[in-house]
Coordinates of C-alpha atoms in Angstrom, one line a residue:
M1 CA 35.5 -27.4 -72.4
E2 CA 34.7 -31.0 -73.5
V3 CA 36.8 -34.1 -74.1
F4 CA 35.8 -37.2 -76.0
M5 CA 36.7 -40.8 -75.1
G6 CA 35.5 -43.2 -77.8
S7 CA 31.9 -42.4 -78.6
E8 CA 31.2 -41.0 -75.1
K9 CA 31.3 -37.4 -74.2
F10 CA 32.5 -36.3 -70.8
N11 CA 32.2 -32.9 -69.3
M12 CA 35.7 -31.7 -68.1
R13 CA 34.2 -30.6 -64.8
V14 CA 33.2 -34.1 -64.1
I15 CA 36.7 -35.4 -64.7
V16 CA 38.1 -32.6 -62.5
V17 CA 35.7 -33.7 -59.7
V18 CA 36.8 -37.3 -60.1
I19 CA 40.4 -36.4 -60.0
L20 CA 39.9 -34.3 -56.9
F21 CA 38.0 -37.1 -55.2
F22 CA 40.8 -39.5 -56.1
N23 CA 43.4 -37.2 -54.7
M24 CA 41.4 -36.8 -51.5
F25 CA 41.2 -40.6 -51.2
L26 CA 45.0 -40.8 -51.6
V27 CA 45.5 -38.2 -48.9
C28 CA 43.0 -39.8 -46.5
S29 CA 44.6 -43.2 -47.1
V30 CA 48.0 -42.0 -45.7
S31 CA 46.9 -39.2 -43.4
G32 CA 46.4 -41.2 -40.2
I33 CA 48.9 -40.3 -37.5
G34 CA 51.6 -42.8 -36.6
V35 CA 53.2 -43.5 -33.3
N36 CA 56.5 -44.9 -32.0
W37 CA 56.3 -48.1 -30.1
G38 CA 59.3 -48.5 -27.9
T39 CA 59.9 -51.5 -25.6
Q40 CA 62.6 -50.4 -23.1
C41 CA 60.4 -51.3 -20.1
T42 CA 60.8 -53.4 -17.1
H43 CA 57.2 -54.7 -17.5
L44 CA 55.8 -54.8 -21.0
L45 CA 52.2 -54.8 -22.0
S46 CA 51.6 -57.8 -24.2
P47 CA 52.0 -57.1 -28.0
N48 CA 48.4 -58.1 -28.5
T49 CA 47.2 -55.6 -25.9
V50 CA 49.2 -52.8 -27.5
V51 CA 48.0 -53.7 -31.0
K52 CA 44.4 -53.5 -29.7
M53 CA 45.2 -50.1 -28.2
L54 CA 46.6 -48.9 -31.5
K55 CA 43.4 -50.0 -33.3
D56 CA 41.1 -48.7 -30.6
N57 CA 42.7 -45.3 -30.9
G58 CA 42.6 -45.2 -34.7
I59 CA 46.4 -45.4 -35.2
Q60 CA 47.2 -46.4 -38.7
K61 CA 51.0 -46.4 -38.7
V62 CA 53.6 -47.6 -36.2
K63 CA 57.4 -47.2 -36.0
L64 CA 59.4 -49.8 -34.2
F65 CA 63.0 -49.7 -33.1
D66 CA 63.7 -53.3 -33.9
A67 CA 61.9 -56.2 -35.6
D68 CA 60.7 -58.2 -32.6
P69 CA 58.9 -61.3 -34.0
N70 CA 56.3 -61.3 -31.2
I71 CA 55.3 -57.7 -32.0
L72 CA 55.3 -58.4 -35.8
D73 CA 53.1 -61.5 -35.2
A74 CA 50.7 -59.3 -33.2
L75 CA 50.5 -56.9 -36.1
K76 CA 49.4 -59.5 -38.6
K77 CA 46.3 -58.5 -40.6
S78 CA 45.9 -55.5 -38.3
G79 CA 45.7 -53.0 -41.1
I80 CA 48.5 -51.0 -39.5
Q81 CA 51.4 -49.9 -41.6
V82 CA 54.8 -50.8 -40.0
M83 CA 58.3 -49.3 -40.0
V84 CA 60.7 -51.9 -38.6
G85 CA 64.0 -50.8 -37.2
I86 CA 67.6 -51.9 -37.2
P87 CA 69.6 -50.8 -34.0
N88 CA 72.8 -49.0 -34.4
D89 CA 74.8 -51.8 -33.0
M90 CA 74.0 -53.9 -36.0
L91 CA 75.1 -51.4 -38.6
Y92 CA 78.7 -52.6 -38.7
T93 CA 77.8 -56.2 -39.5
L94 CA 75.2 -55.2 -42.1
A95 CA 77.6 -52.7 -43.7
N96 CA 80.3 -55.3 -44.1
S97 CA 78.2 -58.3 -45.1
L98 CA 75.6 -58.5 -47.9
P99 CA 74.7 -62.1 -46.8
A100 CA 74.0 -60.8 -43.3
A101 CA 71.7 -58.1 -44.8
E102 CA 70.0 -60.7 -46.9
K103 CA 69.5 -62.9 -43.9
W104 CA 68.1 -60.0 -41.9
V105 CA 65.6 -59.1 -44.6
S106 CA 64.6 -62.7 -45.1
K107 CA 63.9 -63.2 -41.4
N108 CA 62.5 -59.8 -40.4
V109 CA 60.8 -58.6 -43.5
S110 CA 60.1 -61.3 -46.1
A111 CA 58.8 -63.9 -43.7
H112 CA 56.3 -61.5 -42.2
V113 CA 55.2 -59.8 -45.4
S114 CA 54.8 -62.9 -47.5
S115 CA 53.2 -65.3 -45.1
G116 CA 52.3 -63.3 -42.0
G117 CA 50.2 -60.5 -43.5
V118 CA 52.3 -57.7 -41.8
D119 CA 52.1 -54.4 -43.8
I120 CA 55.7 -53.5 -43.6
R121 CA 56.4 -50.2 -45.5
Y122 CA 59.8 -49.1 -44.3
V123 CA 63.0 -50.4 -42.8
A124 CA 64.7 -47.8 -40.6
V125 CA 68.4 -48.5 -40.8
G126 CA 69.9 -47.2 -37.5
N127 CA 68.5 -44.6 -35.2
E128 CA 69.9 -41.1 -35.1
P129 CA 73.4 -42.6 -36.0
F130 CA 75.0 -39.1 -36.6
L131 CA 74.2 -37.6 -33.2
S132 CA 77.2 -35.4 -32.3
T133 CA 77.5 -37.2 -29.0
Y134 CA 78.4 -40.4 -30.9
N135 CA 81.6 -38.7 -32.1
G136 CA 81.4 -40.2 -35.6
T137 CA 81.0 -43.9 -34.4
F138 CA 78.5 -44.8 -37.1
E139 CA 79.5 -42.4 -40.0
A140 CA 81.4 -45.0 -42.0
T141 CA 78.8 -47.8 -41.6
T142 CA 75.4 -46.2 -42.0
L143 CA 75.4 -45.7 -45.8
P144 CA 76.9 -49.1 -46.6
A145 CA 74.3 -50.7 -44.3
L146 CA 71.5 -48.8 -46.1
Q147 CA 72.9 -50.0 -49.5
N148 CA 73.1 -53.6 -48.4
I149 CA 69.6 -53.6 -46.9
Q150 CA 68.3 -52.0 -50.2
A151 CA 70.1 -54.7 -52.2
A152 CA 68.6 -57.4 -50.0
L153 CA 65.1 -56.0 -50.5
T154 CA 65.6 -55.8 -54.2
K155 CA 66.8 -59.5 -54.3
A156 CA 63.7 -60.5 -52.3
G157 CA 61.5 -58.7 -54.7
L158 CA 60.3 -56.2 -52.1
S159 CA 62.0 -53.0 -53.1
S160 CA 58.9 -51.4 -54.7
R161 CA 56.9 -52.2 -51.6
V162 CA 59.3 -51.6 -48.7
K163 CA 61.6 -48.5 -48.7
V164 CA 64.7 -48.0 -46.6
T165 CA 65.3 -44.9 -44.6
V166 CA 67.4 -43.7 -41.7
P167 CA 65.8 -41.7 -38.9
L168 CA 68.1 -38.8 -38.2
N169 CA 68.1 -36.3 -35.4
A170 CA 67.6 -32.7 -36.4
D171 CA 71.1 -31.9 -35.4
V172 CA 72.3 -33.2 -38.8
Y173 CA 71.5 -29.8 -40.2
L174 CA 71.6 -26.2 -38.9
S175 CA 71.1 -22.6 -39.9
S176 CA 73.8 -20.0 -39.6
S177 CA 71.1 -17.6 -38.5
Q178 CA 67.5 -18.0 -37.2
K179 CA 66.3 -18.2 -40.8
P180 CA 65.4 -21.5 -42.4
S181 CA 66.8 -20.3 -45.7
D182 CA 70.3 -20.3 -44.2
G183 CA 69.9 -24.0 -43.5
D184 CA 72.5 -26.6 -44.6
F185 CA 73.9 -29.9 -43.4
R186 CA 76.3 -30.0 -40.5
P187 CA 79.8 -29.3 -41.9
D188 CA 81.4 -32.4 -40.4
I189 CA 79.0 -34.7 -42.0
T190 CA 78.0 -32.8 -45.2
N191 CA 79.7 -35.4 -47.6
V192 CA 78.1 -38.5 -46.0
M193 CA 74.7 -36.7 -45.8
L194 CA 74.8 -35.8 -49.5
E195 CA 75.6 -39.4 -50.3
I196 CA 72.7 -40.7 -48.2
V197 CA 70.3 -38.1 -49.6
K198 CA 71.2 -39.1 -53.2
F199 CA 70.8 -42.7 -52.3
L200 CA 67.4 -42.1 -50.8
S201 CA 66.4 -40.1 -53.9
D202 CA 67.6 -42.7 -56.3
N203 CA 65.6 -45.4 -54.5
G204 CA 62.4 -43.4 -54.0
A205 CA 62.8 -43.4 -50.3
P206 CA 62.0 -40.6 -47.8
F207 CA 64.3 -38.5 -45.5
T208 CA 63.2 -39.3 -41.9
V209 CA 63.9 -36.6 -39.3
N210 CA 63.1 -36.5 -35.5
I211 CA 62.1 -33.0 -34.4
Y212 CA 61.8 -32.0 -30.7
P213 CA 60.8 -28.5 -29.8
F214 CA 61.0 -29.6 -26.2
I215 CA 64.7 -30.1 -26.5
S216 CA 65.2 -26.5 -27.7
L217 CA 63.5 -25.4 -24.5
Y218 CA 65.4 -27.9 -22.3
L219 CA 68.8 -26.9 -23.6
D220 CA 68.3 -23.2 -23.6
P221 CA 66.7 -21.6 -20.5
S222 CA 66.3 -18.3 -22.4
F223 CA 64.5 -19.9 -25.3
P224 CA 61.0 -18.4 -25.7
A225 CA 58.7 -21.1 -24.4
D226 CA 55.7 -20.2 -26.4
Y227 CA 57.7 -20.6 -29.6
A228 CA 57.8 -24.3 -29.0
F229 CA 54.0 -24.5 -29.3
F230 CA 51.5 -23.7 -32.0
N231 CA 49.7 -20.6 -30.8
G232 CA 51.2 -18.1 -33.2
Y233 CA 54.2 -16.8 -31.2
Q234 CA 55.1 -13.2 -32.0
P235 CA 57.3 -11.7 -33.3
A236 CA 57.4 -14.3 -36.0
I237 CA 60.6 -14.9 -38.0
V238 CA 60.0 -13.7 -41.6
D239 CA 62.1 -15.4 -44.2
N240 CA 61.7 -14.8 -47.9
G241 CA 58.2 -13.7 -47.3
K242 CA 57.3 -16.7 -45.2
S243 CA 56.4 -16.4 -41.6
Y244 CA 57.6 -18.7 -38.8
D245 CA 55.8 -18.6 -35.5
N246 CA 56.8 -22.0 -34.1
V247 CA 59.8 -24.3 -33.8
L248 CA 58.4 -27.2 -35.9
D249 CA 57.9 -25.1 -39.0
A250 CA 61.3 -23.4 -38.7
N251 CA 63.2 -26.6 -38.0
H252 CA 61.4 -28.6 -40.7
D253 CA 62.0 -25.9 -43.3
T254 CA 65.6 -25.6 -42.4
L255 CA 65.9 -29.2 -43.6
V256 CA 63.9 -28.4 -46.7
W257 CA 66.3 -25.5 -47.6
A258 CA 69.3 -27.8 -47.0
L259 CA 67.9 -30.4 -49.3
Q260 CA 66.9 -27.7 -51.9
K261 CA 70.4 -26.2 -51.9
H262 CA 71.8 -29.5 -53.0
G263 CA 69.3 -30.3 -55.7
F264 CA 66.9 -32.5 -53.7
G265 CA 64.1 -30.1 -53.0
N266 CA 61.4 -32.6 -53.7
L267 CA 62.7 -35.4 -51.5
P268 CA 59.8 -36.7 -49.3
I269 CA 60.2 -36.0 -45.6
I270 CA 58.9 -38.1 -42.7
V271 CA 58.8 -36.6 -39.2
G272 CA 59.9 -39.8 -37.5
E273 CA 59.5 -38.6 -33.9
I274 CA 57.7 -35.6 -32.4
G275 CA 56.2 -35.2 -29.0
W276 CA 56.5 -33.8 -25.5
P277 CA 57.4 -35.6 -22.2
T278 CA 55.3 -35.4 -19.1
D279 CA 57.8 -35.7 -16.3
G280 CA 61.5 -35.5 -15.4
D281 CA 62.0 -31.8 -16.0
R282 CA 60.3 -28.5 -15.0
N283 CA 58.9 -28.1 -18.6
A284 CA 57.9 -31.7 -18.9
N285 CA 54.4 -31.9 -17.5
L286 CA 50.9 -33.0 -18.4
P287 CA 49.6 -29.5 -19.3
N288 CA 52.5 -28.8 -21.6
A289 CA 52.4 -32.2 -23.2
Q290 CA 48.7 -31.9 -23.8
R291 CA 49.1 -28.4 -25.2
F292 CA 51.9 -29.4 -27.6
N293 CA 50.4 -32.7 -28.8
Q294 CA 46.9 -31.3 -29.3
G295 CA 48.4 -28.3 -31.1
F296 CA 50.4 -30.5 -33.3
M297 CA 47.4 -32.8 -34.0
A298 CA 45.3 -29.8 -35.0
R299 CA 48.0 -28.8 -37.5
Y300 CA 48.4 -32.3 -38.7
V301 CA 44.7 -33.0 -39.2
S302 CA 44.3 -29.7 -41.1
G303 CA 46.9 -30.7 -43.6
K304 CA 48.4 -27.3 -43.5
G305 CA 52.0 -28.5 -43.6
T306 CA 54.8 -25.9 -43.3
P307 CA 55.5 -22.7 -45.3
M308 CA 58.0 -24.5 -47.6
R309 CA 56.1 -27.8 -47.7
P310 CA 52.3 -27.0 -47.6
G311 CA 50.1 -30.0 -47.6
P312 CA 49.8 -33.1 -45.3
L313 CA 52.7 -34.1 -43.1
D314 CA 53.8 -37.7 -42.6
A315 CA 54.5 -38.0 -38.9
Y316 CA 54.9 -40.4 -35.9
L317 CA 54.2 -39.2 -32.4
F318 CA 56.8 -40.0 -29.8
S319 CA 55.8 -42.1 -28.1
F320 CA 52.9 -44.4 -27.5
I321 CA 53.8 -45.8 -24.1
D322 CA 56.3 -44.7 -21.4
E323 CA 59.6 -46.7 -21.1
D324 CA 60.9 -46.9 -17.6
N325 CA 64.0 -48.8 -18.6
K326 CA 65.2 -46.2 -21.1
S327 CA 68.6 -44.5 -20.8
I328 CA 68.4 -41.2 -19.0
Q329 CA 71.7 -39.9 -20.5
P330 CA 69.9 -37.1 -22.3
G331 CA 67.8 -36.3 -19.3
N332 CA 65.3 -37.7 -16.8
F333 CA 62.5 -36.8 -19.1
E334 CA 63.5 -39.7 -21.5
R335 CA 61.3 -42.2 -19.7
H336 CA 58.2 -40.1 -19.9
W337 CA 57.4 -39.4 -23.6
G338 CA 54.4 -41.7 -23.7
L339 CA 50.8 -40.8 -24.4
F340 CA 50.1 -43.6 -22.1
Y341 CA 51.5 -44.7 -18.8
L342 CA 53.2 -48.2 -18.5
D343 CA 49.9 -49.8 -17.7
G344 CA 48.2 -48.4 -20.8
Q345 CA 46.2 -45.7 -19.1
P346 CA 46.1 -42.4 -21.0
K347 CA 47.8 -39.5 -19.4
Y348 CA 45.5 -36.7 -20.6
N349 CA 42.8 -36.0 -23.0
L350 CA 44.0 -35.9 -26.6
N351 CA 42.0 -35.9 -29.8
L352 CA 44.0 -37.7 -32.5
G353 CA 41.6 -36.6 -35.3
T354 CA 40.4 -40.1 -35.8
G355 CA 36.7 -39.4 -35.1
R356 CA 37.0 -40.5 -31.4
A357 CA 35.7 -37.4 -29.6
N358 CA 36.2 -39.0 -26.2
G359 CA 40.0 -38.8 -26.4
L360 CA 42.4 -41.7 -25.9
I361 CA 41.2 -45.2 -25.2
A362 CA 43.0 -47.1 -22.4
A363 CA 44.3 -50.6 -22.6
S364 CA 41.9 -53.3 -21.7
G365 CA 42.4 -56.5 -19.7
V366 CA 45.5 -55.2 -17.8
D367 CA 46.0 -56.6 -14.3
H368 CA 47.9 -54.8 -11.6
L369 CA 49.8 -56.2 -8.6
E370 CA 48.2 -55.9 -5.2
K371 CA 47.5 -52.4 -3.7
K372 CA 50.7 -52.5 -1.6
W373 CA 53.5 -50.0 -1.4
C374 CA 57.0 -50.1 0.2
V375 CA 57.7 -46.9 2.2
L376 CA 59.9 -45.4 4.8
K377 CA 59.1 -46.5 8.4
P378 CA 57.8 -43.7 10.5
S379 CA 60.3 -44.8 13.2
A380 CA 63.2 -44.8 10.8
N381 CA 66.3 -42.9 11.7
L382 CA 67.2 -40.5 9.0
N383 CA 70.7 -40.1 10.4
S384 CA 71.3 -43.8 9.7
D385 CA 74.3 -44.5 7.5
Q386 CA 72.1 -46.9 5.6
V387 CA 69.8 -44.2 4.2
A388 CA 72.1 -42.9 1.4
P389 CA 73.2 -46.2 0.0
S390 CA 69.7 -47.7 0.3
V391 CA 68.1 -44.8 -1.7
A392 CA 71.0 -44.9 -4.2
Y393 CA 70.6 -48.6 -4.7
A394 CA 66.8 -48.3 -5.2
C395 CA 67.2 -45.5 -7.7
Q396 CA 70.0 -47.3 -9.6
N397 CA 67.8 -50.3 -10.1
A398 CA 64.4 -48.7 -10.5
D399 CA 63.1 -45.4 -11.7
C400 CA 63.4 -42.2 -9.7
T401 CA 63.1 -39.8 -12.6
S402 CA 59.9 -38.3 -11.2
L403 CA 61.9 -36.9 -8.3
G404 CA 63.6 -33.5 -8.5
Y405 CA 62.9 -29.8 -9.1
G406 CA 59.8 -29.1 -11.1
T407 CA 58.8 -32.8 -11.5
S408 CA 55.5 -34.5 -10.6
C409 CA 57.1 -35.5 -7.2
G410 CA 59.0 -32.3 -6.6
N411 CA 56.6 -31.4 -3.8
L412 CA 57.7 -34.3 -1.6
D413 CA 59.7 -33.8 1.6
V414 CA 62.8 -35.9 2.3
K415 CA 60.8 -38.7 3.8
G416 CA 58.5 -38.8 0.8
N417 CA 61.5 -38.9 -1.6
I418 CA 62.9 -41.9 0.3
S419 CA 59.6 -43.7 0.2
Y420 CA 59.2 -43.0 -3.5
A421 CA 62.6 -44.6 -4.2
F422 CA 61.8 -47.6 -2.0
N423 CA 58.4 -48.1 -3.7
S424 CA 59.8 -47.8 -7.2
Y425 CA 62.3 -50.6 -6.5
Y426 CA 59.6 -52.7 -4.8
Q427 CA 57.2 -52.4 -7.7
V428 CA 59.9 -53.1 -10.4
N429 CA 60.6 -56.3 -8.5
D430 CA 57.0 -57.4 -8.5
Q431 CA 56.3 -56.6 -4.9
M432 CA 58.6 -59.3 -3.6
D433 CA 59.0 -59.2 0.1
S434 CA 62.7 -59.2 -0.2
A435 CA 62.5 -56.0 -2.3
C436 CA 61.3 -54.0 0.7
K437 CA 64.1 -55.0 3.1
F438 CA 66.1 -51.8 3.4
P439 CA 67.8 -52.3 6.7
G440 CA 65.8 -50.7 9.5
L441 CA 64.2 -48.3 7.1
S442 CA 61.3 -49.8 5.1
M443 CA 57.9 -51.3 5.6
I444 CA 55.0 -52.5 3.4
T445 CA 51.7 -50.6 3.7
D446 CA 48.3 -50.9 2.1
K447 CA 47.7 -47.2 2.4
D448 CA 48.4 -45.3 -0.8
P449 CA 51.2 -42.8 -0.1
S450 CA 50.5 -40.7 -3.3
F451 CA 50.5 -37.0 -2.6
G452 CA 49.2 -34.2 -4.9
T453 CA 50.6 -34.7 -8.4
C454 CA 53.0 -37.4 -7.2
K455 CA 51.6 -40.9 -7.8
F456 CA 53.1 -43.9 -6.2
R457 CA 52.2 -46.3 -9.0
I458 CA 51.6 -50.0 -8.7
M459 CA 53.2 -52.2 -11.3
I460 CA 51.3 -54.3 -13.8
Q461 CA 51.4 -58.1 -13.8
T462 CA 53.4 -59.8 -16.4
D463 CA 54.1 -63.4 -17.4
S464 CA 57.4 -63.4 -15.6
A465 CA 58.4 -62.0 -12.2
E466 CA 62.1 -62.0 -13.3
L467 CA 63.6 -58.9 -14.8
N468 CA 65.4 -59.8 -17.9
G469 CA 68.1 -57.7 -19.5
M470 CA 67.7 -54.6 -17.2
V471 CA 70.3 -52.0 -18.1
W472 CA 70.1 -49.1 -15.8
S473 CA 72.1 -46.0 -16.3
T474 CA 74.8 -45.4 -13.8
T475 CA 73.7 -41.8 -14.0
A476 CA 70.8 -42.8 -11.7
L477 CA 73.2 -43.6 -8.9
S478 CA 75.0 -40.3 -9.2
L479 CA 71.7 -38.4 -9.3
A480 CA 70.5 -40.3 -6.2
L481 CA 73.6 -39.4 -4.3
V482 CA 73.5 -35.8 -5.4
F483 CA 69.9 -35.6 -4.5
L484 CA 70.5 -37.0 -1.0
L485 CA 73.3 -34.5 -0.5
L486 CA 71.1 -31.6 -1.6
C487 CA 68.4 -32.7 0.7
N488 CA 70.9 -33.2 3.6
V489 CA 69.5 -36.6 4.5
S490 CA 72.3 -37.2 6.9
L491 CA 71.2 -34.2 8.9

């Protein structure tokens, strides 16, 4: 078959090759994996350091949870595509005031796109605002906030370049059976979900969903563990001739069916968060995280997609770096989702499919505090009435989520647990002498007390020795007290 263009004759096969090459180029241009960059840390790596890490590891997309100007400045001319975020506590204001939305867009999008060279592609309005645990708090404000931010982007002339979306937890939809084809939106939010879906569709915006196979395993002890990974778990679920042998495919396609049932079967989907934690639970460990994330990356790089949506996924790993100041309300594992520790050191070998065969590349130029630790004195009296309140205080104001059954420090004895708590508080407070003054119980040592898989980490140096805005979950206090009772510290 031949086609004529002017006086020149082209063989159709050549055109087909050109089209295929062009399509391959488009796929390659968006196929790089993204990561979530959270900042709920007591000691943050500098934005410039993190951006260098992103580039060194071939990360092409980053999802933020706010619009920190220092982070956006560091992303200037980096070539990294950015999704900026609007926290849930801003939804009410933005929903009820178009001028407030216009001001937010001007300050956090327009200023950085027009003059700063930041490649902002999305605005994430809220973060999982319809979680069932929120009891409907944000149901009335999410869509109006989306509409006002969209209007503000349109007014700023950015609506064709920057799209709005709302990252939603996978609990916004469900299946009445194990089959994805029975998927639909959660009954209590069906109406608002359909309004949001129509709004996204009308504005050429994607549906963003956070999918966590780990949570399925965490919430249900009888859940088949291998089904959470990508090794072809059997027996697979067969649904309308399509086979499902892992949670991701089944969960993702439950959403596809829900969208399809309401006439939005072609709406683009972004997997906003997906990953596996490395501590804080018996199933949260380095081998499982490596297995899951490498399995996911193999699927991602292959461009296989899911049975209902074959082809490349658009996804962001959760998360890039641990966050030791994050709420532990869902579970102690919440502070351990990172591919990297707080100091920018990789946790395990992971090939991101970016041509870097040697795995993850660590942060450079990061300074640590001195090799000093705060531990329990050998002569300390474990029967002292100061032990329980001291450990509780340390854990309430630092991070003890690596202690407990099945965790990285689950092999410590009672003395080791107390030392870990003391050292965590000492490091969070920049090794100040006053932070190792637990009455009659503590001492500073230059001998590393790490034992087996349990690492007594040294904190990184930051510009300020003061801890600003620390919000520690009161759950930590309860956990510490329960832990002490279980360990019978008072003996």
